[in-house]
mmCIF file of C-alpha atoms in Angstrom:
data_model
loop_
_atom_site.group_PDB
_atom_site.id
_atom_site.type_symbol
_atom_site.label_atom_id
_atom_site.label_comp_id
_atom_site.label_asym_id
_atom_site.label_seq_id
_atom_site.Cartn_x
_atom_site.Cartn_y
_atom_site.Cartn_z
ATOM 1 C CA MET A 1 -28.709 91.633 138.265
ATOM 2 C CA CYS A 2 -28.451 94.985 140.067
ATOM 3 C CA ARG A 3 -28.541 96.796 136.745
ATOM 4 C CA SER A 4 -32.278 96.184 136.773
ATOM 5 C CA ILE A 5 -32.689 98.239 139.953
ATOM 6 C CA LYS A 6 -33.854 101.624 138.742
ATOM 7 C CA THR A 7 -33.915 105.019 140.391
ATOM 8 C CA LEU A 8 -37.346 105.426 141.954
ATOM 9 C CA TYR A 9 -37.089 108.859 143.524
ATOM 10 C CA ASN A 10 -38.481 112.112 142.141
ATOM 11 C CA PHE A 11 -40.607 110.751 139.311
ATOM 12 C CA GLU A 12 -44.050 111.750 138.191
ATOM 13 C CA PRO A 13 -46.059 109.694 138.884
ATOM 14 C CA PRO A 14 -44.265 108.552 142.068
ATOM 15 C CA ALA A 15 -42.901 105.023 142.428
ATOM 16 C CA THR A 16 -45.508 102.428 143.286
ATOM 17 C CA GLU A 17 -45.251 99.908 146.109
ATOM 18 C CA GLN A 18 -44.805 97.216 143.449
ATOM 19 C CA GLU A 19 -41.800 99.035 141.940
ATOM 20 C CA ILE A 20 -40.229 99.470 145.364
ATOM 21 C CA ARG A 21 -40.798 95.798 146.190
ATOM 22 C CA ALA A 22 -39.326 94.713 142.840
ATOM 23 C CA ALA A 23 -36.180 96.732 143.561
ATOM 24 C CA ALA A 24 -36.005 95.240 147.070
ATOM 25 C CA LEU A 25 -36.350 91.742 145.622
ATOM 26 C CA GLN A 26 -33.475 92.353 143.189
ATOM 27 C CA PHE A 27 -31.335 93.730 146.019
ATOM 28 C CA VAL A 28 -31.990 90.722 148.284
ATOM 29 C CA ARG A 29 -31.363 88.337 145.373
ATOM 30 C CA LYS A 30 -28.010 89.981 144.757
ATOM 31 C CA LEU A 31 -27.000 89.921 148.429
ATOM 32 C CA SER A 32 -28.090 86.336 148.993
ATOM 33 C CA GLY A 33 -26.986 84.907 145.675
ATOM 34 C CA PHE A 34 -30.397 83.227 145.286
ATOM 35 C CA SER A 35 -32.779 83.847 142.426
ATOM 36 C CA VAL A 36 -35.236 81.621 144.212
ATOM 37 C CA PRO A 37 -34.445 80.586 147.781
ATOM 38 C CA SER A 38 -34.744 77.022 149.016
ATOM 39 C CA ARG A 39 -37.682 76.171 151.242
ATOM 40 C CA ALA A 40 -35.331 76.306 154.224
ATOM 41 C CA ASN A 41 -34.398 79.923 153.362
ATOM 42 C CA GLU A 42 -37.712 81.112 151.936
ATOM 43 C CA GLN A 43 -39.044 82.712 155.127
ATOM 44 C CA ALA A 44 -35.805 84.614 155.820
ATOM 45 C CA PHE A 45 -35.615 85.686 152.171
ATOM 46 C CA GLU A 46 -39.195 87.015 152.114
ATOM 47 C CA ARG A 47 -38.721 88.767 155.454
ATOM 48 C CA ALA A 48 -35.605 90.484 154.065
ATOM 49 C CA VAL A 49 -37.499 91.600 150.941
ATOM 50 C CA ASP A 50 -40.319 92.996 153.114
ATOM 51 C CA GLU A 51 -37.874 94.852 155.379
ATOM 52 C CA VAL A 52 -35.834 96.295 152.494
ATOM 53 C CA ALA A 53 -39.013 97.388 150.682
ATOM 54 C CA ALA A 54 -40.352 99.080 153.826
ATOM 55 C CA THR A 55 -37.052 100.853 154.441
ATOM 56 C CA ALA A 56 -36.782 101.933 150.807
ATOM 57 C CA GLY A 57 -40.341 103.261 150.890
ATOM 58 C CA ARG A 58 -39.600 105.314 154.008
ATOM 59 C CA LEU A 59 -36.417 106.626 152.402
ATOM 60 C CA ILE A 60 -38.185 107.711 149.214
ATOM 61 C CA GLU A 61 -40.981 109.374 151.202
ATOM 62 C CA SER A 62 -38.555 111.289 153.411
ATOM 63 C CA LEU A 63 -36.245 112.654 150.697
ATOM 64 C CA VAL A 64 -36.679 116.289 149.664
ATOM 65 C CA THR A 65 -35.627 118.104 146.517
ATOM 66 C CA THR A 66 -36.200 121.374 144.743
ATOM 67 C CA ALA A 67 -35.779 119.717 141.341
ATOM 68 C CA GLU A 68 -38.775 119.175 139.119
ATOM 69 C CA PRO A 69 -40.010 115.560 139.022
ATOM 70 C CA ARG A 70 -38.611 113.553 136.132
ATOM 71 C CA ASP A 71 -40.864 112.125 133.449
ATOM 72 C CA ARG A 72 -40.736 108.319 133.295
ATOM 73 C CA GLU A 73 -41.177 108.180 129.513
ATOM 74 C CA VAL A 74 -38.392 110.696 128.868
ATOM 75 C CA GLU A 75 -36.052 108.812 131.210
ATOM 76 C CA ALA A 76 -36.924 105.497 129.515
ATOM 77 C CA GLU A 77 -36.029 106.964 126.116
ATOM 78 C CA ARG A 78 -32.730 108.274 127.482
ATOM 79 C CA ALA A 79 -31.957 104.829 128.901
ATOM 80 C CA LYS A 80 -32.680 103.212 125.519
ATOM 81 C CA ALA A 81 -30.374 105.698 123.803
ATOM 82 C CA ARG A 82 -27.587 105.010 126.328
ATOM 83 C CA SER A 83 -28.057 101.279 125.839
ATOM 84 C CA ALA A 84 -27.895 101.623 122.052
ATOM 85 C CA LEU A 85 -24.641 103.583 122.355
ATOM 86 C CA ARG A 86 -23.174 101.076 124.766
ATOM 87 C CA PHE A 87 -24.300 97.818 123.157
ATOM 88 C CA GLY A 88 -25.164 98.871 119.607
ATOM 89 C CA ALA A 89 -28.504 99.065 117.910
ATOM 90 C CA PRO A 90 -30.638 95.909 118.019
ATOM 91 C CA THR A 91 -30.243 93.777 114.917
ATOM 92 C CA SER A 92 -33.084 92.341 112.922
ATOM 93 C CA THR A 93 -33.362 88.560 112.908
ATOM 94 C CA SER A 94 -35.756 88.342 109.966
ATOM 95 C CA ASP A 95 -34.606 87.073 106.580
ATOM 96 C CA ALA A 96 -35.600 89.171 103.601
#
């Protein structure tokens, strides 16, 4: 589950609030063990997601670097290449 949490810092364009919240949601899901919390835990779960997202946003805004911002498309291609090396190239399911 945590493999889907991506680096959000130093990209052009910068991470959106939605991307930060999605990462926070994955983090809280991992910590809690819930994909979807019960009604009894829903309020605590959502509060945790809000707090983690706010903290992550402040962290990203406060970090400094002299490195050039990374390009999202280039990084996505690199990730696909790493995945292909690790898991093999996707196979075709069509019959010829």
